[in-house]
């Protein structure tokens, strides 16, 4: 494909990631990733005590602490970006990984006590960013990046005309990852219809050494949510359904939501889902072909267990007319002593040069559209924008809505995987209550 076409594809397709859920982000409060959590993290450290200084001025030093959810291979890649930022700014940076729950709950508790969890906090939820900004926890950082050069619209993280986060890593949730060598060995092919998908699952089930066709990643519940959102989007006008759930134009009592859960329950009945394990651990089972399909994000090539990213393939869940996406945003707590230095570091992190460092390492989609397309050295990563261009890219549902919906969504899904015969109306009723509460918050 030509450079002009690939540049246009990435710029235009990924631009929808930033514009589709302005209402859901601004009107609501509450995150993950999880969007793309991208790593199982560790408790590590609370990221430093920061400061409860009055105005978060520039009275600190150029020694900055950063906290986020990247660990393992992703932490190694992020460390390379930190090296670039240190060299370009003269600052000294230290990173403290957290798991998702610690990031969400720990930082909020710190903020409410007037403490900075770190000088820079990487937050995957625009809803949470809006809430933190409205409560005075974040410093504005709009001067750290020029939105004209990004695939993400700043309106997602804007309050009263001020921008409170800078976009860094983008994660697409394209569908099911698999090893091409495994498919070749067993004469398997990517399914183009639901019937072909079911046949593929049945064929994989009969292969010696396979525990189950589909890996069930778990943690706080977010990997199961990505998979479930895929089933939402294979219903009629599924991308519009997902966007409607974010904007409040659709409800969890929609028949399409019930149908999606019925389809998931059917796969459980057939034994196609594995037992749940931490999502990072499941990559090990995925790579040894005992769980050959894994519905995960574009961070997959960067996982420790993936020994050869060139062996990776990915296909969308048949029937979808959309895929979800999330963005990892850099935020600066007002309680930091190093607000000005942190803003300068943000500018370097989100620059085309800074993001290209991780792009070349793999498992990273840049939010900065000035990153050259030939920087995507792993074939499957270079092809993801084309895969996304064929459907509508919509925001990650629970990241956009936030709490209390997000926590209830995760809890319900963990319960469903533990007890697959849970009546569908019980599932949708519980989610509808949390959904309505979140919309009305």
Short mmCIF file of C-alpha atoms in Angstrom, two decimals:
data_model
loop_
_atom_site.label_atom_id
_atom_site.label_comp_id
_atom_site.label_asym_id
_atom_site.label_seq_id
_atom_site.Cartn_x
_atom_site.Cartn_y
_atom_site.Cartn_z
CA UNK A 1 0.00 0.00 0.00
CA UNK A 2 1.25 3.49 -0.78
CA UNK A 3 2.58 5.88 1.86
CA UNK A 4 -0.20 8.36 1.10
CA UNK A 5 -2.93 5.78 1.56
CA UNK A 6 -1.48 4.34 4.77
CA UNK A 7 -1.03 7.79 6.26
CA UNK A 8 -4.60 8.73 5.40
CA UNK A 9 -5.87 5.45 6.79
CA UNK A 10 -4.15 5.86 10.13
CA UNK A 11 -5.00 9.54 10.47
CA UNK A 12 -8.67 9.19 9.49
CA UNK A 13 -9.50 5.81 11.00
CA UNK A 14 -7.86 6.45 14.34
CA UNK A 15 -9.31 9.96 14.51
CA UNK A 16 -12.65 8.35 15.37
CA UNK A 17 -11.11 7.07 18.57
CA UNK A 18 -10.95 10.58 19.88
CA UNK A 19 -14.21 12.05 18.64
CA UNK A 20 -16.86 9.40 19.11
CA UNK A 21 -17.54 9.70 22.81
CA UNK A 22 -17.29 13.34 23.73
CA UNK A 23 -20.64 13.29 25.53
CA UNK A 24 -19.84 10.05 27.31
CA UNK A 25 -16.50 11.44 28.48
CA UNK A 26 -17.56 14.91 29.52
CA UNK A 27 -20.90 14.15 31.10
CA UNK A 28 -19.89 11.13 33.10
CA UNK A 29 -17.39 10.24 35.74
CA UNK A 30 -15.60 7.19 36.80
CA UNK A 31 -11.86 3.76 34.16
CA UNK A 32 -9.66 1.13 33.35
CA UNK A 33 -8.59 -0.42 30.52
CA UNK A 34 -8.42 -0.75 30.42
CA UNK A 35 -8.41 -0.09 27.81
CA UNK A 36 -5.86 -1.51 26.99
CA UNK A 37 -4.26 -2.27 30.30
CA UNK A 38 -1.45 -3.90 28.44
CA UNK A 39 0.18 -5.57 31.42
CA UNK A 40 -0.69 -7.21 34.69
CA UNK A 41 1.44 -4.73 36.55
CA UNK A 42 2.55 -5.14 40.09
CA UNK A 43 1.86 -3.20 43.20
CA UNK A 44 5.39 -1.87 42.96
CA UNK A 45 5.12 1.40 44.75
CA UNK A 46 2.48 4.04 45.19
CA UNK A 47 4.59 6.10 42.89
CA UNK A 48 5.98 8.38 45.55
CA UNK A 49 4.23 10.53 48.05
CA UNK A 50 4.31 13.55 45.80
CA UNK A 51 3.40 16.70 47.63
CA UNK A 52 0.38 18.40 49.07
CA UNK A 53 1.73 21.76 47.95
CA UNK A 54 -0.65 24.65 47.52
CA UNK A 55 -0.52 25.25 43.80
CA UNK A 56 1.56 22.54 42.17
CA UNK A 57 4.04 25.18 41.06
CA UNK A 58 7.54 24.83 39.74
CA UNK A 59 9.26 24.74 43.11
CA UNK A 60 10.30 21.10 42.70
CA UNK A 61 13.10 19.46 40.78
CA UNK A 62 13.59 17.80 37.42
CA UNK A 63 13.38 14.36 39.04
CA UNK A 64 9.95 13.05 38.02
CA UNK A 65 8.01 9.97 39.05
CA UNK A 66 5.55 8.28 36.70
CA UNK A 67 2.96 5.62 37.46
CA UNK A 68 0.88 3.47 35.10
CA UNK A 69 -0.17 -0.11 34.42
CA UNK A 70 2.62 -1.19 32.07
CA UNK A 71 4.78 -4.07 33.25
CA UNK A 72 6.93 -6.78 31.73
CA UNK A 73 7.67 -6.26 28.05
CA UNK A 74 5.55 -3.12 27.92
CA UNK A 75 7.47 -1.62 30.81
CA UNK A 76 10.71 -2.38 28.97
CA UNK A 77 9.40 -0.56 25.91
CA UNK A 78 8.20 2.38 27.97
CA UNK A 79 11.62 2.55 29.63
CA UNK A 80 13.14 3.11 26.20
CA UNK A 81 10.78 6.05 25.68
CA UNK A 82 11.79 7.36 29.10
CA UNK A 83 15.43 7.17 28.01
CA UNK A 84 14.57 9.32 24.99
CA UNK A 85 12.74 11.85 27.15
CA UNK A 86 15.58 12.01 29.66
CA UNK A 87 18.08 12.64 26.88
CA UNK A 88 15.94 15.29 25.19
CA UNK A 89 14.92 17.16 28.37
CA UNK A 90 17.75 16.54 30.84
CA UNK A 91 15.25 15.24 33.38
CA UNK A 92 15.56 12.15 35.55
CA UNK A 93 12.56 9.83 35.35
CA UNK A 94 11.47 6.88 37.48
CA UNK A 95 8.52 4.60 36.71
CA UNK A 96 6.35 2.70 39.21
CA UNK A 97 3.97 0.05 37.77
CA UNK A 98 0.58 -0.63 39.33
CA UNK A 99 -2.20 -3.04 38.60
CA UNK A 100 -5.44 -1.57 37.28
CA UNK A 101 -7.31 -1.58 40.57
CA UNK A 102 -4.44 0.13 42.36
CA UNK A 103 -4.23 2.76 39.65
CA UNK A 104 -7.92 3.57 39.82
CA UNK A 105 -8.56 3.38 43.54
CA UNK A 106 -5.14 4.32 44.88
CA UNK A 107 -4.74 7.50 42.87
CA UNK A 108 -8.25 8.63 43.73
CA UNK A 109 -7.62 8.14 47.44
CA UNK A 110 -4.36 10.04 47.12
CA UNK A 111 -6.00 12.93 45.31
CA UNK A 112 -8.80 13.21 47.81
CA UNK A 113 -6.09 13.49 50.50
CA UNK A 114 -4.29 16.20 48.53
CA UNK A 115 -1.38 13.93 47.57
CA UNK A 116 0.18 13.32 44.15
CA UNK A 117 0.51 9.59 43.44
CA UNK A 118 3.29 10.57 41.02
CA UNK A 119 4.28 13.61 39.01
CA UNK A 120 2.75 11.99 35.92
CA UNK A 121 -0.14 9.51 36.15
CA UNK A 122 -1.02 7.46 33.06
CA UNK A 123 -4.81 7.14 33.02
CA UNK A 124 -6.76 5.13 30.43
CA UNK A 125 -10.22 6.54 31.20
CA UNK A 126 -11.40 9.91 29.85
CA UNK A 127 -14.36 9.71 32.21
CA UNK A 128 -12.05 9.49 35.20
CA UNK A 129 -9.89 12.32 33.83
CA UNK A 130 -12.92 14.58 33.51
CA UNK A 131 -13.98 13.74 37.06
CA UNK A 132 -10.48 14.40 38.43
CA UNK A 133 -10.28 17.69 36.55
CA UNK A 134 -13.68 18.84 37.78
CA UNK A 135 -12.59 18.09 41.35
CA UNK A 136 -9.40 20.14 41.00
CA UNK A 137 -7.02 17.17 41.08
CA UNK A 138 -5.34 17.77 37.70
CA UNK A 139 -3.31 20.57 36.18
CA UNK A 140 -4.15 21.70 32.63
CA UNK A 141 -1.69 20.41 30.02
CA UNK A 142 -3.17 21.62 26.75
CA UNK A 143 -0.01 23.55 25.95
CA UNK A 144 2.00 20.30 25.94
CA UNK A 145 0.55 19.04 22.64
CA UNK A 146 -0.85 20.34 19.37
CA UNK A 147 -4.13 18.57 18.62
CA UNK A 148 -3.66 19.17 14.87
CA UNK A 149 -0.97 16.49 14.89
CA UNK A 150 -2.93 13.85 16.80
CA UNK A 151 -5.60 11.28 16.05
CA UNK A 152 -7.31 12.12 19.34
CA UNK A 153 -9.57 15.10 19.90
CA UNK A 154 -8.83 17.08 23.09
CA UNK A 155 -12.54 17.58 23.73
CA UNK A 156 -12.57 14.15 25.39
CA UNK A 157 -10.48 15.51 28.26
CA UNK A 158 -11.55 19.17 28.30
CA UNK A 159 -13.30 20.94 31.17
CA UNK A 160 -14.30 24.61 30.97
CA UNK A 161 -12.03 25.14 27.99
CA UNK A 162 -8.92 23.61 29.61
CA UNK A 163 -7.33 20.36 28.40
CA UNK A 164 -6.30 18.07 31.27
CA UNK A 165 -4.46 15.19 29.58
CA UNK A 166 -2.11 14.44 26.69
CA UNK A 167 -2.66 11.33 24.51
CA UNK A 168 0.07 8.75 24.23
CA UNK A 169 -0.46 5.07 23.46
CA UNK A 170 -3.59 3.99 21.56
CA UNK A 171 -4.99 0.48 21.76
CA UNK A 172 -7.33 -1.06 19.22
CA UNK A 173 -9.28 -4.14 20.30
CA UNK A 174 -9.39 -5.79 16.87
CA UNK A 175 -10.55 -9.29 17.74
CA UNK A 176 -9.04 -12.76 18.09
CA UNK A 177 -5.28 -13.19 17.95
CA UNK A 178 -3.82 -16.51 16.84
CA UNK A 179 -0.51 -18.04 15.79
CA UNK A 180 -0.18 -18.38 12.04
CA UNK A 181 2.03 -21.44 12.47
CA UNK A 182 -0.75 -23.18 14.45
CA UNK A 183 -3.35 -22.40 11.79
CA UNK A 184 -1.01 -23.59 9.03
CA UNK A 185 -0.15 -26.80 10.85
CA UNK A 186 -3.80 -27.76 11.30
CA UNK A 187 -5.23 -26.40 8.05
CA UNK A 188 -7.28 -23.70 9.78
CA UNK A 189 -8.36 -20.38 8.25
CA UNK A 190 -9.85 -17.12 9.47
CA UNK A 191 -13.66 -17.37 9.64
CA UNK A 192 -15.77 -15.01 7.54
CA UNK A 193 -19.16 -15.85 9.05
CA UNK A 194 -20.65 -16.93 12.36
CA UNK A 195 -21.11 -20.49 11.08
CA UNK A 196 -17.47 -20.64 10.01
CA UNK A 197 -16.47 -19.26 13.41
CA UNK A 198 -18.39 -21.99 15.21
CA UNK A 199 -16.86 -24.61 12.92
CA UNK A 200 -13.40 -23.21 13.69
CA UNK A 201 -14.04 -23.47 17.42
CA UNK A 202 -15.25 -27.05 17.01
CA UNK A 203 -12.19 -27.96 14.92
CA UNK A 204 -9.80 -26.41 17.43
CA UNK A 205 -11.50 -28.28 20.26
CA UNK A 206 -10.59 -31.57 18.63
CA UNK A 207 -6.86 -30.81 18.32
CA UNK A 208 -4.61 -32.67 20.73
CA UNK A 209 -3.10 -30.45 23.39
CA UNK A 210 -5.84 -27.82 23.24
CA UNK A 211 -7.49 -27.09 26.59
CA UNK A 212 -10.15 -24.80 25.07
CA UNK A 213 -10.34 -22.76 21.88
CA UNK A 214 -10.67 -19.33 23.55
CA UNK A 215 -8.55 -17.92 26.36
CA UNK A 216 -10.55 -16.22 29.11
CA UNK A 217 -8.31 -13.46 30.37
CA UNK A 218 -9.10 -11.98 33.76
CA UNK A 219 -7.73 -9.46 36.18
CA UNK A 220 -10.14 -6.89 37.49
CA UNK A 221 -12.60 -8.03 34.81
CA UNK A 222 -11.60 -5.77 31.95
CA UNK A 223 -10.31 -8.38 29.48
CA UNK A 224 -13.69 -10.10 29.62
CA UNK A 225 -15.32 -6.73 28.98
CA UNK A 226 -13.37 -6.23 25.73
CA UNK A 227 -14.56 -9.61 24.50
CA UNK A 228 -18.15 -8.90 25.54
CA UNK A 229 -18.15 -5.57 23.73
CA UNK A 230 -17.13 -7.47 20.61
CA UNK A 231 -20.34 -9.48 20.90
CA UNK A 232 -22.33 -6.26 21.35
CA UNK A 233 -20.90 -5.01 18.08
CA UNK A 234 -21.79 -8.10 16.08
CA UNK A 235 -25.46 -7.38 16.63
CA UNK A 236 -27.51 -5.27 14.18
CA UNK A 237 -25.98 -1.77 14.06
CA UNK A 238 -23.63 -2.93 16.78
CA UNK A 239 -21.23 0.01 16.60
CA UNK A 240 -24.20 2.36 16.98
CA UNK A 241 -25.40 0.26 19.91
CA UNK A 242 -22.05 0.63 21.66
CA UNK A 243 -21.96 4.36 21.00
CA UNK A 244 -25.56 4.68 22.13
CA UNK A 245 -24.76 2.95 25.41
CA UNK A 246 -21.98 5.49 25.94
CA UNK A 247 -24.08 8.51 25.01
CA UNK A 248 -27.22 7.37 26.81
CA UNK A 249 -29.20 6.80 23.62
CA UNK A 250 -29.42 3.04 24.22
CA UNK A 251 -29.95 0.92 27.30
CA UNK A 252 -28.71 -2.40 28.63
CA UNK A 253 -32.27 -3.71 28.29
CA UNK A 254 -31.96 -3.49 24.50
CA UNK A 255 -32.75 -6.88 22.95
CA UNK A 256 -29.40 -6.79 21.16
CA UNK A 257 -27.56 -6.75 24.48
CA UNK A 258 -29.50 -9.81 25.61
CA UNK A 259 -28.73 -11.56 22.32
CA UNK A 260 -25.02 -10.85 22.77
CA UNK A 261 -25.06 -12.45 26.21
CA UNK A 262 -27.03 -15.41 24.88
CA UNK A 263 -24.33 -15.97 22.25
CA UNK A 264 -21.62 -15.83 24.90
CA UNK A 265 -23.56 -18.31 27.02
CA UNK A 266 -23.85 -20.64 24.01
CA UNK A 267 -20.06 -20.70 23.67
CA UNK A 268 -19.82 -21.50 27.37
CA UNK A 269 -22.28 -24.37 26.94
CA UNK A 270 -20.13 -25.80 24.16
CA UNK A 271 -17.03 -25.59 26.36
CA UNK A 272 -15.28 -23.13 24.05
CA UNK A 273 -14.08 -20.77 26.80
CA UNK A 274 -11.16 -21.66 29.07
CA UNK A 275 -11.09 -21.17 32.79
CA UNK A 276 -10.25 -17.62 33.78
CA UNK A 277 -6.69 -16.67 34.66
CA UNK A 278 -4.84 -13.39 34.93
CA UNK A 279 -4.75 -11.98 31.42
CA UNK A 280 -0.94 -11.86 31.38
CA UNK A 281 -0.69 -15.52 32.40
CA UNK A 282 -3.15 -16.50 29.66
CA UNK A 283 -0.68 -15.31 27.04
CA UNK A 284 1.59 -18.18 28.08
CA UNK A 285 -1.18 -20.71 27.37
CA UNK A 286 -1.99 -18.86 24.16
CA UNK A 287 1.60 -19.05 22.96
CA UNK A 288 1.95 -22.78 23.67
CA UNK A 289 -1.25 -23.37 21.63
CA UNK A 290 -3.28 -24.82 24.48
CA UNK A 291 -5.58 -21.77 24.20
CA UNK A 292 -5.17 -20.86 20.52
CA UNK A 293 -7.53 -17.84 20.29
CA UNK A 294 -7.33 -14.74 22.47
CA UNK A 295 -9.55 -11.67 22.10
CA UNK A 296 -7.19 -8.89 23.16
CA UNK A 297 -5.81 -5.49 22.20
CA UNK A 298 -3.09 -4.23 19.92
CA UNK A 299 -0.60 -4.48 22.80
CA UNK A 300 -0.46 -8.25 22.23
CA UNK A 301 2.84 -8.30 20.26
CA UNK A 302 4.59 -6.63 23.21
CA UNK A 303 3.66 -9.31 25.76
CA UNK A 304 6.48 -11.30 27.33
CA UNK A 305 5.09 -14.68 26.28
CA UNK A 306 4.96 -13.71 22.59
CA UNK A 307 8.35 -14.93 21.41
CA UNK A 308 7.89 -14.14 17.71
CA UNK A 309 5.43 -11.35 16.81
CA UNK A 310 5.79 -12.20 13.12
CA UNK A 311 3.88 -15.42 13.86
CA UNK A 312 0.82 -13.48 15.01
CA UNK A 313 -2.40 -13.10 13.05
CA UNK A 314 -5.67 -11.48 14.08
CA UNK A 315 -9.26 -11.54 12.81
CA UNK A 316 -12.40 -9.67 13.78
CA UNK A 317 -15.28 -11.49 15.43
CA UNK A 318 -17.49 -12.34 12.43
CA UNK A 319 -20.43 -10.03 11.96
CA UNK A 320 -19.07 -6.99 13.81
CA UNK A 321 -19.49 -3.57 12.26
CA UNK A 322 -17.22 -1.91 14.80
CA UNK A 323 -14.21 -2.43 17.04
CA UNK A 324 -13.41 -0.63 20.28
CA UNK A 325 -10.38 1.41 21.15
CA UNK A 326 -8.84 3.14 24.11
CA UNK A 327 -6.16 5.74 24.75
CA UNK A 328 -3.57 5.99 27.49
CA UNK A 329 -3.52 9.61 28.66
CA UNK A 330 -0.76 11.38 30.56
CA UNK A 331 -2.07 13.52 33.42
CA UNK A 332 -0.33 15.78 35.94
CA UNK A 333 -1.75 16.01 39.50
CA UNK A 334 -2.02 19.53 40.85
CA UNK A 335 -0.46 18.28 44.07
CA UNK A 336 2.91 17.60 42.41
CA UNK A 337 5.82 19.94 43.21
CA UNK A 338 6.94 19.50 39.60
CA UNK A 339 3.96 20.53 37.49
CA UNK A 340 5.91 22.66 35.02
CA UNK A 341 8.63 20.05 34.55
CA UNK A 342 5.98 17.36 34.15
CA UNK A 343 4.31 19.38 31.39
CA UNK A 344 7.65 19.65 29.59
CA UNK A 345 8.15 15.90 29.92
CA UNK A 346 4.64 15.27 28.55
CA UNK A 347 5.46 17.27 25.45
CA UNK A 348 8.50 15.07 24.79
CA UNK A 349 6.67 11.82 25.58
CA UNK A 350 3.81 12.47 23.14
CA UNK A 351 6.00 13.92 20.38
CA UNK A 352 6.33 11.96 17.16
CA UNK A 353 9.94 11.15 18.06
CA UNK A 354 9.00 9.95 21.53
CA UNK A 355 6.14 7.75 20.37
CA UNK A 356 8.18 6.32 17.50
CA UNK A 357 10.56 4.73 20.01
CA UNK A 358 7.80 2.38 21.22
CA UNK A 359 6.22 1.99 17.78
CA UNK A 360 9.46 0.46 16.50
CA UNK A 361 9.56 -1.85 19.52
CA UNK A 362 6.08 -3.21 18.66
CA UNK A 363 2.69 -3.45 20.35
CA UNK A 364 2.09 0.29 20.11
CA UNK A 365 -0.20 2.43 17.98
CA UNK A 366 0.79 6.08 18.07
CA UNK A 367 -1.71 8.81 18.80
CA UNK A 368 0.65 11.26 17.07
CA UNK A 369 -0.07 11.11 13.34
CA UNK A 370 3.39 12.47 12.51
CA UNK A 371 4.94 9.09 13.37
CA UNK A 372 5.94 7.64 9.97
CA UNK A 373 4.08 4.57 8.81
CA UNK A 374 7.27 2.66 8.06
CA UNK A 375 8.05 2.77 11.79
CA UNK A 376 5.54 -0.08 12.25
CA UNK A 377 8.03 -2.87 11.64
CA UNK A 378 5.77 -5.75 12.74
CA UNK A 379 3.45 -6.70 9.87
CA UNK A 380 0.39 -7.36 12.00
CA UNK A 381 0.70 -3.93 13.63
CA UNK A 382 1.07 -2.21 10.28
CA UNK A 383 -2.12 -3.93 9.09
CA UNK A 384 -4.30 -3.00 12.07
CA UNK A 385 -5.40 0.41 10.69
CA UNK A 386 -6.63 -1.31 7.53
CA UNK A 387 -8.53 -3.85 9.62
CA UNK A 388 -10.10 -0.98 11.53
CA UNK A 389 -10.86 1.00 8.37
CA UNK A 390 -13.34 -1.66 7.26
CA UNK A 391 -15.60 -1.02 10.27
CA UNK A 392 -16.39 1.81 12.71
CA UNK A 393 -13.97 2.50 15.54
CA UNK A 394 -15.82 3.32 18.78
CA UNK A 395 -14.59 3.97 22.32
CA UNK A 396 -14.18 1.26 24.90
CA UNK A 397 -17.57 1.11 26.64
CA UNK A 398 -16.67 0.85 30.31
CA UNK A 399 -13.70 3.22 30.03
CA UNK A 400 -15.96 5.87 28.50
CA UNK A 401 -18.72 5.43 31.08
CA UNK A 402 -16.64 4.92 34.20
CA UNK A 403 -18.10 4.00 37.57
CA UNK A 404 -20.40 2.72 38.90
CA UNK A 405 -21.10 1.00 35.58
CA UNK A 406 -17.54 -0.14 35.01
CA UNK A 407 -17.17 -1.95 38.31
CA UNK A 408 -20.59 -3.58 37.94
CA UNK A 409 -19.80 -4.63 34.36
CA UNK A 410 -16.58 -6.29 35.45
CA UNK A 411 -18.25 -7.96 38.44
CA UNK A 412 -21.14 -9.28 36.37
CA UNK A 413 -18.80 -10.72 33.73
CA UNK A 414 -16.62 -12.47 36.27
CA UNK A 415 -19.81 -13.92 37.73
CA UNK A 416 -21.00 -15.04 34.29
CA UNK A 417 -17.75 -16.84 33.55
CA UNK A 418 -17.98 -18.54 36.96
CA UNK A 419 -21.67 -19.40 36.54
CA UNK A 420 -22.53 -19.45 32.83
CA UNK A 421 -26.14 -20.53 33.42
CA UNK A 422 -26.98 -17.19 35.06
CA UNK A 423 -30.29 -16.04 33.50
CA UNK A 424 -29.74 -13.37 30.87
CA UNK A 425 -32.43 -11.09 32.29
CA UNK A 426 -30.62 -11.06 35.64
CA UNK A 427 -27.44 -9.97 33.87
CA UNK A 428 -29.04 -7.19 31.85
CA UNK A 429 -31.15 -5.95 34.76
CA UNK A 430 -28.14 -5.56 37.00
CA UNK A 431 -26.19 -3.79 34.28
CA UNK A 432 -29.11 -1.54 33.44
CA UNK A 433 -29.33 -0.31 37.03
CA UNK A 434 -25.64 0.57 37.07
CA UNK A 435 -25.84 2.07 33.59
CA UNK A 436 -28.70 4.36 34.51
CA UNK A 437 -27.01 5.38 37.74
CA UNK A 438 -23.85 6.29 35.85
CA UNK A 439 -25.71 8.28 33.22
CA UNK A 440 -27.59 10.19 35.91
CA UNK A 441 -24.55 10.86 38.07
#
